[in-house]
Structure formats: C-alpha cells, structure tokens
PDB file of N, CA and C in Angstrom:
ATOM      1  N   MET A   1     -80.767 -16.666  13.661  1.00  0.00           N
ATOM      2  CA  MET A   1     -80.807 -16.485  11.616  1.00  0.00           C
ATOM      3  C   MET A   1     -82.345 -16.625  11.475  1.00  0.00           C
ATOM      4  N   LEU A   2     -82.990 -17.438  12.232  1.00  0.00           N
ATOM      5  CA  LEU A   2     -84.545 -17.199  11.823  1.00  0.00           C
ATOM      6  C   LEU A   2     -85.339 -16.148  12.549  1.00  0.00           C
ATOM      7  N   ASN A   3     -84.908 -15.758  13.835  1.00  0.00           N
ATOM      8  CA  ASN A   3     -85.190 -14.256  14.282  1.00  0.00           C
ATOM      9  C   ASN A   3     -85.304 -13.322  13.320  1.00  0.00           C
ATOM     10  N   TRP A   4     -83.987 -13.139  12.637  1.00  0.00           N
ATOM     11  CA  TRP A   4     -84.068 -12.173  11.490  1.00  0.00           C
ATOM     12  C   TRP A   4     -84.963 -11.988  10.483  1.00  0.00           C
ATOM     13  N   TYR A   5     -84.920 -13.846   9.877  1.00  0.00           N
ATOM     14  CA  TYR A   5     -85.804 -13.765   9.077  1.00  0.00           C
ATOM     15  C   TYR A   5     -87.420 -13.209   9.464  1.00  0.00           C
ATOM     16  N   LYS A   6     -87.588 -13.734  10.236  1.00  0.00           N
ATOM     17  CA  LYS A   6     -89.371 -13.527  11.104  1.00  0.00           C
ATOM     18  C   LYS A   6     -89.385 -11.784  11.050  1.00  0.00           C
ATOM     19  N   LYS A   7     -88.297 -11.003  11.431  1.00  0.00           N
ATOM     20  CA  LYS A   7     -88.413  -9.923  11.404  1.00  0.00           C
ATOM     21  C   LYS A   7     -88.513  -9.361  10.167  1.00  0.00           C
ATOM     22  N   ARG A   8     -87.656  -9.548   9.159  1.00  0.00           N
ATOM     23  CA  ARG A   8     -87.829  -9.174   7.607  1.00  0.00           C
ATOM     24  C   ARG A   8     -88.924  -9.347   7.448  1.00  0.00           C
ATOM     25  N   LEU A   9     -89.951 -10.295   7.481  1.00  0.00           N
ATOM     26  CA  LEU A   9     -91.012 -10.625   6.530  1.00  0.00           C
ATOM     27  C   LEU A   9     -92.230  -9.952   7.299  1.00  0.00           C
ATOM     28  N   GLU A  10     -91.950  -9.436   8.836  1.00  0.00           N
ATOM     29  CA  GLU A  10     -92.769  -8.707   9.332  1.00  0.00           C
ATOM     30  C   GLU A  10     -92.565  -7.249   8.880  1.00  0.00           C
ATOM     31  N   GLU A  11     -91.547  -7.104   8.468  1.00  0.00           N
ATOM     32  CA  GLU A  11     -91.157  -5.533   7.447  1.00  0.00           C
ATOM     33  C   GLU A  11     -91.557  -5.897   6.504  1.00  0.00           C
ATOM     34  N   MET A  12     -91.884  -6.667   5.456  1.00  0.00           N
ATOM     35  CA  MET A  12     -92.605  -6.590   4.532  1.00  0.00           C
ATOM     36  C   MET A  12     -94.101  -6.945   4.295  1.00  0.00           C
ATOM     37  N   ARG A  13     -94.278  -6.798   5.554  1.00  0.00           N
ATOM     38  CA  ARG A  13     -96.197  -7.208   5.876  1.00  0.00           C
ATOM     39  C   ARG A  13     -96.553  -8.698   4.816  1.00  0.00           C
ATOM     40  N   GLN A  14     -95.793  -9.373   5.301  1.00  0.00           N
ATOM     41  CA  GLN A  14     -96.626 -10.720   4.736  1.00  0.00           C
ATOM     42  C   GLN A  14     -96.776 -11.901   6.365  1.00  0.00           C
ATOM     43  N   PRO A  15     -97.372 -11.352   6.769  1.00  0.00           N
ATOM     44  CA  PRO A  15     -97.705 -12.115   8.215  1.00  0.00           C
ATOM     45  C   PRO A  15     -97.858 -13.665   8.050  1.00  0.00           C
ATOM     46  N   ILE A  16     -98.727 -13.981   7.312  1.00  0.00           N
ATOM     47  CA  ILE A  16     -98.739 -15.630   6.999  1.00  0.00           C
ATOM     48  C   ILE A  16     -97.655 -16.460   7.016  1.00  0.00           C
ATOM     49  N   ALA A  17     -96.387 -16.012   6.222  1.00  0.00           N
ATOM     50  CA  ALA A  17     -95.427 -15.940   5.955  1.00  0.00           C
ATOM     51  C   ALA A  17     -94.694 -16.272   7.292  1.00  0.00           C
ATOM     52  N   VAL A  18     -94.737 -15.327   8.550  1.00  0.00           N
ATOM     53  CA  VAL A  18     -94.263 -15.104   9.703  1.00  0.00           C
ATOM     54  C   VAL A  18     -94.817 -16.190  10.099  1.00  0.00           C
ATOM     55  N   ILE A  19     -96.154 -16.437  10.791  1.00  0.00           N
ATOM     56  CA  ILE A  19     -96.841 -17.362  11.082  1.00  0.00           C
ATOM     57  C   ILE A  19     -96.242 -18.830  10.798  1.00  0.00           C
ATOM     58  N   ILE A  20     -96.020 -19.293   9.461  1.00  0.00           N
ATOM     59  CA  ILE A  20     -95.526 -20.543   9.131  1.00  0.00           C
ATOM     60  C   ILE A  20     -94.016 -20.765   9.361  1.00  0.00           C
ATOM     61  N   LEU A  21     -93.423 -19.585   9.532  1.00  0.00           N
ATOM     62  CA  LEU A  21     -91.684 -19.993  10.467  1.00  0.00           C
ATOM     63  C   LEU A  21     -91.894 -20.102  11.716  1.00  0.00           C
ATOM     64  N   GLN A  22     -93.002 -19.858  12.631  1.00  0.00           N
ATOM     65  CA  GLN A  22     -93.152 -20.062  13.737  1.00  0.00           C
ATOM     66  C   GLN A  22     -93.794 -21.030  14.222  1.00  0.00           C
ATOM     67  N   ARG A  23     -94.212 -21.616  13.294  1.00  0.00           N
ATOM     68  CA  ARG A  23     -94.715 -22.993  13.481  1.00  0.00           C
ATOM     69  C   ARG A  23     -94.076 -24.364  12.684  1.00  0.00           C
ATOM     70  N   LEU A  24     -92.464 -24.010  12.578  1.00  0.00           N
ATOM     71  CA  LEU A  24     -92.236 -25.154  12.025  1.00  0.00           C
ATOM     72  C   LEU A  24     -91.489 -26.266  13.310  1.00  0.00           C
ATOM     73  N   ASP A  25     -91.451 -26.875  13.171  1.00  0.00           N
ATOM     74  CA  ASP A  25     -91.541 -28.052  14.298  1.00  0.00           C
ATOM     75  C   ASP A  25     -90.269 -28.473  14.436  1.00  0.00           C
ATOM     76  N   ARG A  26     -89.930 -28.149  15.462  1.00  0.00           N
ATOM     77  CA  ARG A  26     -88.193 -28.412  16.090  1.00  0.00           C
ATOM     78  C   ARG A  26     -87.850 -30.050  16.262  1.00  0.00           C
ATOM     79  N   SER A  27     -89.110 -30.744  16.304  1.00  0.00           N
ATOM     80  CA  SER A  27     -88.681 -32.293  16.787  1.00  0.00           C
ATOM     81  C   SER A  27     -88.396 -32.933  15.245  1.00  0.00           C
ATOM     82  N   GLY A  28     -88.753 -32.612  14.101  1.00  0.00           N
ATOM     83  CA  GLY A  28     -88.436 -33.018  13.032  1.00  0.00           C
ATOM     84  C   GLY A  28     -89.427 -33.565  12.087  1.00  0.00           C
ATOM     85  N   LYS A  29     -90.376 -33.453  13.056  1.00  0.00           N
ATOM     86  CA  LYS A  29     -92.284 -34.220  12.260  1.00  0.00           C
ATOM     87  C   LYS A  29     -92.380 -33.577  11.302  1.00  0.00           C
ATOM     88  N   TYR A  30     -93.378 -33.690  10.460  1.00  0.00           N
ATOM     89  CA  TYR A  30     -94.029 -33.207   9.556  1.00  0.00           C
ATOM     90  C   TYR A  30     -94.883 -32.158  10.013  1.00  0.00           C
ATOM     91  N   LEU A  31     -95.200 -30.848   9.368  1.00  0.00           N
ATOM     92  CA  LEU A  31     -96.535 -29.969  10.279  1.00  0.00           C
ATOM     93  C   LEU A  31     -97.339 -30.145   8.872  1.00  0.00           C
ATOM     94  N   GLY A  32     -97.993 -30.385   8.892  1.00  0.00           N
ATOM     95  CA  GLY A  32     -99.452 -30.784   7.861  1.00  0.00           C
ATOM     96  C   GLY A  32    -100.030 -29.767   7.268  1.00  0.00           C
ATOM     97  N   LEU A  33    -100.240 -29.204   5.912  1.00  0.00           N
ATOM     98  CA  LEU A  33    -100.975 -28.246   5.823  1.00  0.00           C
ATOM     99  C   LEU A  33    -102.657 -28.303   6.656  1.00  0.00           C
ATOM    100  N   ASP A  34    -102.996 -28.911   7.133  1.00  0.00           N
ATOM    101  CA  ASP A  34    -104.757 -28.861   7.711  1.00  0.00           C
ATOM    102  C   ASP A  34    -103.950 -28.481   9.146  1.00  0.00           C
ATOM    103  N   GLU A  35    -102.726 -28.953   9.759  1.00  0.00           N
ATOM    104  CA  GLU A  35    -102.354 -28.127  10.742  1.00  0.00           C
ATOM    105  C   GLU A  35    -102.389 -26.703  10.963  1.00  0.00           C
ATOM    106  N   LEU A  36    -101.377 -26.640   9.590  1.00  0.00           N
ATOM    107  CA  LEU A  36    -101.411 -24.925   9.243  1.00  0.00           C
ATOM    108  C   LEU A  36    -102.570 -24.402   9.163  1.00  0.00           C
ATOM    109  N   ILE A  37    -103.326 -24.976   8.317  1.00  0.00           N
ATOM    110  CA  ILE A  37    -104.851 -23.971   8.327  1.00  0.00           C
ATOM    111  C   ILE A  37    -105.585 -23.599   9.695  1.00  0.00           C
ATOM    112  N   ARG A  38    -105.427 -24.988  10.765  1.00  0.00           N
ATOM    113  CA  ARG A  38    -105.745 -24.880  12.036  1.00  0.00           C
ATOM    114  C   ARG A  38    -105.184 -24.247  13.212  1.00  0.00           C
ATOM    115  N   VAL A  39    -103.710 -23.970  12.929  1.00  0.00           N
ATOM    116  CA  VAL A  39    -103.475 -23.141  13.776  1.00  0.00           C
ATOM    117  C   VAL A  39    -102.948 -21.297  13.277  1.00  0.00           C
ATOM    118  N   THR A  40    -103.566 -21.333  11.937  1.00  0.00           N
ATOM    119  CA  THR A  40    -103.487 -19.887  11.764  1.00  0.00           C
ATOM    120  C   THR A  40    -104.637 -19.007  11.265  1.00  0.00           C
ATOM    121  N   GLY A  41    -105.459 -20.381  11.117  1.00  0.00           N
ATOM    122  CA  GLY A  41    -107.283 -19.703  10.965  1.00  0.00           C
ATOM    123  C   GLY A  41    -107.529 -19.299   9.518  1.00  0.00           C
ATOM    124  N   GLN A  42    -106.471 -19.362   8.442  1.00  0.00           N
ATOM    125  CA  GLN A  42    -106.099 -19.210   7.223  1.00  0.00           C
ATOM    126  C   GLN A  42    -106.993 -20.451   6.455  1.00  0.00           C
ATOM    127  N   ASN A  43    -107.124 -19.890   5.062  1.00  0.00           N
ATOM    128  CA  ASN A  43    -107.378 -20.565   3.861  1.00  0.00           C
ATOM    129  C   ASN A  43    -106.142 -21.296   3.425  1.00  0.00           C
ATOM    130  N   ARG A  44    -106.589 -22.293   2.689  1.00  0.00           N
ATOM    131  CA  ARG A  44    -105.542 -22.815   1.792  1.00  0.00           C
ATOM    132  C   ARG A  44    -104.667 -21.993   1.130  1.00  0.00           C
ATOM    133  N   GLY A  45    -105.426 -21.501   0.516  1.00  0.00           N
ATOM    134  CA  GLY A  45    -105.020 -20.131  -0.790  1.00  0.00           C
ATOM    135  C   GLY A  45    -103.950 -19.549   0.259  1.00  0.00           C
ATOM    136  N   MET A  46    -104.059 -19.086   1.202  1.00  0.00           N
ATOM    137  CA  MET A  46    -103.150 -18.111   1.887  1.00  0.00           C
ATOM    138  C   MET A  46    -102.268 -18.317   2.223  1.00  0.00           C
ATOM    139  N   ILE A  47    -102.375 -19.890   2.996  1.00  0.00           N
ATOM    140  CA  ILE A  47    -101.119 -20.510   3.270  1.00  0.00           C
ATOM    141  C   ILE A  47    -100.039 -20.818   2.048  1.00  0.00           C
ATOM    142  N   LEU A  48    -100.824 -21.135   0.897  1.00  0.00           N
ATOM    143  CA  LEU A  48    -100.014 -21.234  -0.208  1.00  0.00           C
ATOM    144  C   LEU A  48     -99.598 -19.870  -0.838  1.00  0.00           C
ATOM    145  N   GLN A  49     -99.883 -19.125  -0.500  1.00  0.00           N
ATOM    146  CA  GLN A  49     -99.660 -17.739  -0.765  1.00  0.00           C
ATOM    147  C   GLN A  49     -97.832 -17.672   0.145  1.00  0.00           C
ATOM    148  N   GLY A  50     -98.103 -17.714   1.113  1.00  0.00           N
ATOM    149  CA  GLY A  50     -97.328 -17.346   2.156  1.00  0.00           C
ATOM    150  C   GLY A  50     -96.060 -18.712   1.692  1.00  0.00           C
ATOM    151  N   LEU A  51     -96.162 -19.656   1.470  1.00  0.00           N
ATOM    152  CA  LEU A  51     -95.407 -20.700   1.133  1.00  0.00           C
ATOM    153  C   LEU A  51     -94.552 -20.231  -0.342  1.00  0.00           C
ATOM    154  N   LYS A  52     -95.397 -19.910  -1.156  1.00  0.00           N
ATOM    155  CA  LYS A  52     -94.676 -19.616  -2.392  1.00  0.00           C
ATOM    156  C   LYS A  52     -93.728 -18.239  -2.146  1.00  0.00           C
ATOM    157  N   TYR A  53     -94.463 -17.316  -1.466  1.00  0.00           N
ATOM    158  CA  TYR A  53     -93.202 -16.538  -0.674  1.00  0.00           C
ATOM    159  C   TYR A  53     -91.813 -16.738  -0.165  1.00  0.00           C
ATOM    160  N   LEU A  54     -92.181 -17.648   0.827  1.00  0.00           N
ATOM    161  CA  LEU A  54     -90.847 -18.386   1.623  1.00  0.00           C
ATOM    162  C   LEU A  54     -89.915 -18.953   0.687  1.00  0.00           C
ATOM    163  N   HIS A  55     -90.457 -19.699  -0.613  1.00  0.00           N
ATOM    164  CA  HIS A  55     -89.669 -20.129  -0.947  1.00  0.00           C
ATOM    165  C   HIS A  55     -89.205 -18.911  -2.296  1.00  0.00           C
ATOM    166  N   GLY A  56     -89.818 -18.275  -2.787  1.00  0.00           N
ATOM    167  CA  GLY A  56     -88.812 -16.931  -3.260  1.00  0.00           C
ATOM    168  C   GLY A  56     -88.025 -16.419  -2.903  1.00  0.00           C
ATOM    169  N   LYS A  57     -88.006 -16.767  -1.407  1.00  0.00           N
ATOM    170  CA  LYS A  57     -87.034 -15.478  -0.558  1.00  0.00           C
ATOM    171  C   LYS A  57     -86.187 -16.981  -0.529  1.00  0.00           C
ATOM    172  N   GLY A  58     -85.955 -18.281  -0.638  1.00  0.00           N
ATOM    173  CA  GLY A  58     -84.972 -19.367  -0.554  1.00  0.00           C
ATOM    174  C   GLY A  58     -85.185 -19.832   0.994  1.00  0.00           C
ATOM    175  N   LEU A  59     -86.374 -19.677   1.876  1.00  0.00           N
ATOM    176  CA  LEU A  59     -85.917 -19.723   3.125  1.00  0.00           C
ATOM    177  C   LEU A  59     -86.763 -21.484   3.052  1.00  0.00           C
ATOM    178  N   ILE A  60     -87.381 -21.872   2.487  1.00  0.00           N
ATOM    179  CA  ILE A  60     -87.973 -23.031   2.287  1.00  0.00           C
ATOM    180  C   ILE A  60     -87.878 -23.609   1.111  1.00  0.00           C
ATOM    181  N   GLN A  61     -87.713 -24.781   0.526  1.00  0.00           N
ATOM    182  CA  GLN A  61     -87.895 -25.443  -0.968  1.00  0.00           C
ATOM    183  C   GLN A  61     -88.519 -26.288  -1.152  1.00  0.00           C
ATOM    184  N   SER A  62     -88.999 -26.449  -2.350  1.00  0.00           N
ATOM    185  CA  SER A  62     -89.671 -27.575  -2.866  1.00  0.00           C
ATOM    186  C   SER A  62     -88.939 -28.456  -3.723  1.00  0.00           C
ATOM    187  N   ASN A  63     -89.490 -29.649  -3.056  1.00  0.00           N
ATOM    188  CA  ASN A  63     -88.955 -31.071  -4.017  1.00  0.00           C
ATOM    189  C   ASN A  63     -89.519 -31.423  -5.407  1.00  0.00           C
ATOM    190  N   THR A  64     -90.778 -30.632  -5.096  1.00  0.00           N
ATOM    191  CA  THR A  64     -91.453 -31.247  -6.490  1.00  0.00           C
ATOM    192  C   THR A  64     -91.476 -30.031  -7.655  1.00  0.00           C
ATOM    193  N   GLY A  65     -91.646 -28.204  -6.717  1.00  0.00           N
ATOM    194  CA  GLY A  65     -91.663 -27.470  -7.980  1.00  0.00           C
ATOM    195  C   GLY A  65     -92.940 -26.993  -7.864  1.00  0.00           C
ATOM    196  N   LYS A  66     -93.998 -28.080  -7.553  1.00  0.00           N
ATOM    197  CA  LYS A  66     -95.608 -27.880  -7.696  1.00  0.00           C
ATOM    198  C   LYS A  66     -96.085 -27.693  -6.470  1.00  0.00           C
ATOM    199  N   TRP A  67     -96.518 -25.891  -6.276  1.00  0.00           N
ATOM    200  CA  TRP A  67     -97.017 -26.069  -4.782  1.00  0.00           C
ATOM    201  C   TRP A  67     -99.017 -25.978  -5.016  1.00  0.00           C
ATOM    202  N   ASN A  68     -99.013 -25.776  -6.211  1.00  0.00           N
ATOM    203  CA  ASN A  68    -100.514 -25.809  -6.274  1.00  0.00           C
ATOM    204  C   ASN A  68    -100.539 -27.534  -6.869  1.00  0.00           C
ATOM    205  N   ALA A  69     -99.658 -28.543  -6.568  1.00  0.00           N
ATOM    206  CA  ALA A  69    -100.139 -30.023  -6.252  1.00  0.00           C
ATOM    207  C   ALA A  69    -101.020 -30.247  -5.516  1.00  0.00           C
ATOM    208  N   ILE A  70    -101.150 -29.595  -4.563  1.00  0.00           N
ATOM    209  CA  ILE A  70    -101.691 -30.243  -3.060  1.00  0.00           C
ATOM    210  C   ILE A  70    -103.680 -30.132  -3.386  1.00  0.00           C
ATOM    211  N   LYS A  71    -104.214 -31.448  -3.126  1.00  0.00           N
ATOM    212  CA  LYS A  71    -105.669 -31.624  -3.399  1.00  0.00           C
ATOM    213  C   LYS A  71    -106.561 -30.961  -2.527  1.00  0.00           C
ATOM    214  N   ALA A  72    -107.392 -30.070  -2.687  1.00  0.00           N
ATOM    215  CA  ALA A  72    -108.203 -29.886  -1.711  1.00  0.00           C
ATOM    216  C   ALA A  72    -108.691 -31.214  -0.661  1.00  0.00           C
ATOM    217  N   SER A  73    -108.559 -32.218  -1.248  1.00  0.00           N
ATOM    218  CA  SER A  73    -109.010 -33.172   0.258  1.00  0.00           C
ATOM    219  C   SER A  73    -107.399 -33.279   0.706  1.00  0.00           C
ATOM    220  N   SER A  74    -107.433 -33.706   2.229  1.00  0.00           N
ATOM    221  CA  SER A  74    -106.404 -33.468   2.784  1.00  0.00           C
ATOM    222  C   SER A  74    -105.806 -35.128   2.888  1.00  0.00           C
ATOM    223  N   GLY A  75    -106.575 -36.103   2.266  1.00  0.00           N
ATOM    224  CA  GLY A  75    -106.104 -37.560   2.594  1.00  0.00           C
ATOM    225  C   GLY A  75    -104.987 -37.878   1.606  1.00  0.00           C
ATOM    226  N   ALA A  76    -105.203 -37.552   0.278  1.00  0.00           N
ATOM    227  CA  ALA A  76    -104.134 -37.849  -0.974  1.00  0.00           C
ATOM    228  C   ALA A  76    -103.002 -37.489  -0.560  1.00  0.00           C
ATOM    229  N   SER A  77    -102.641 -36.225  -0.307  1.00  0.00           N
ATOM    230  CA  SER A  77    -101.480 -35.465  -0.398  1.00  0.00           C
ATOM    231  C   SER A  77    -101.149 -34.932   1.190  1.00  0.00           C
ATOM    232  N   THR A  78     -99.652 -34.859   1.304  1.00  0.00           N
ATOM    233  CA  THR A  78     -99.531 -34.420   2.881  1.00  0.00           C
ATOM    234  C   THR A  78     -98.666 -33.133   2.718  1.00  0.00           C
ATOM    235  N   PHE A  79     -98.622 -32.145   2.871  1.00  0.00           N
ATOM    236  CA  PHE A  79     -97.527 -31.091   3.125  1.00  0.00           C
ATOM    237  C   PHE A  79     -97.135 -30.907   4.184  1.00  0.00           C
ATOM    238  N   GLY A  80     -95.683 -30.853   4.342  1.00  0.00           N
ATOM    239  CA  GLY A  80     -95.387 -30.822   5.530  1.00  0.00           C
ATOM    240  C   GLY A  80     -93.865 -30.017   5.626  1.00  0.00           C
ATOM    241  N   ILE A  81     -93.621 -29.540   6.758  1.00  0.00           N
ATOM    242  CA  ILE A  81     -92.493 -28.456   6.919  1.00  0.00           C
ATOM    243  C   ILE A  81     -91.351 -28.997   7.806  1.00  0.00           C
ATOM    244  N   THR A  82     -90.194 -29.522   7.276  1.00  0.00           N
ATOM    245  CA  THR A  82     -89.327 -30.123   8.609  1.00  0.00           C
ATOM    246  C   THR A  82     -88.820 -28.759   9.143  1.00  0.00           C
ATOM    247  N   ALA A  83     -88.042 -29.557  10.798  1.00  0.00           N
ATOM    248  CA  ALA A  83     -86.971 -28.307  11.447  1.00  0.00           C
ATOM    249  C   ALA A  83     -86.268 -27.853  10.364  1.00  0.00           C
ATOM    250  N   GLU A  84     -86.041 -28.491   9.516  1.00  0.00           N
ATOM    251  CA  GLU A  84     -84.568 -27.838   8.125  1.00  0.00           C
ATOM    252  C   GLU A  84     -85.146 -26.765   8.112  1.00  0.00           C
ATOM    253  N   GLY A  85     -86.627 -26.552   7.818  1.00  0.00           N
ATOM    254  CA  GLY A  85     -87.408 -25.196   6.879  1.00  0.00           C
ATOM    255  C   GLY A  85     -87.560 -26.127   5.614  1.00  0.00           C
ATOM    256  N   LYS A  86     -87.328 -26.954   5.438  1.00  0.00           N
ATOM    257  CA  LYS A  86     -88.110 -28.061   4.104  1.00  0.00           C
ATOM    258  C   LYS A  86     -88.892 -28.512   3.925  1.00  0.00           C
ATOM    259  N   ASN A  87     -89.490 -28.423   2.764  1.00  0.00           N
ATOM    260  CA  ASN A  87     -91.199 -28.970   2.758  1.00  0.00           C
ATOM    261  C   ASN A  87     -91.062 -30.195   1.545  1.00  0.00           C
ATOM    262  N   VAL A  88     -92.090 -31.136   2.283  1.00  0.00           N
ATOM    263  CA  VAL A  88     -92.128 -32.416   1.323  1.00  0.00           C
ATOM    264  C   VAL A  88     -93.594 -32.412   0.914  1.00  0.00           C
ATOM    265  N   LEU A  89     -93.910 -32.747  -0.498  1.00  0.00           N
ATOM    266  CA  LEU A  89     -95.069 -33.143  -0.605  1.00  0.00           C
ATOM    267  C   LEU A  89     -95.035 -34.648  -1.344  1.00  0.00           C
ATOM    268  N   ARG A  90     -95.885 -35.431   0.003  1.00  0.00           N
ATOM    269  CA  ARG A  90     -95.789 -37.081  -0.213  1.00  0.00           C
ATOM    270  C   ARG A  90     -97.236 -37.435   0.019  1.00  0.00           C
ATOM    271  N   ALA A  91     -96.920 -38.686  -0.797  1.00  0.00           N
ATOM    272  CA  ALA A  91     -98.512 -39.128  -1.253  1.00  0.00           C
ATOM    273  C   ALA A  91     -98.413 -40.175   0.089  1.00  0.00           C
TER     274      ALA A  91
END
C-alpha cells in the first residue's frame, strides 16, 4: 500500500513527499527533522511543505496540529516520523 502512495505522489509531482515516505524508519525509531534535511538536501521549509501535504492526504498525523511549531534551532524540539507513518513533536 505504501508503494501505491509513493506512485500517486510521484504522479502529483510532490517529490519531497515521496522522499519523506521513503525515509520512514522501519525500526520504529524517530526520524528527526535534521535527518530529513540531511538525507534530502532540502531546506526546512520544503520539508514542512511536504509534511503538510502528506498530512492533508491523511498519510501522516499531527499530534499537535501545529506544523510551524518547529523552531529554527534543532535542540528544543524534535520532529519525528514513526514506522506507522505518524509524526510526533516532542520537547
């Protein structure tokens, strides 16, 4: 099913969303925002745009509903995506 979503996103020309889905950590650990920035080579704004898009399609869920709550400094808050495809914003 995940492959179907990847194909659909590619058709919709959302490459950053495809990359985010490909980077879901199967071990259940959190994939931090900084890790997404490093592996994709994209900036924070592009990744947040992809996350908002995935959330709008119902592929990931926001516990807080505040995607712009991620600070510029990576120390205070960590954004992670679990293997289930859900994100967590934790202090």
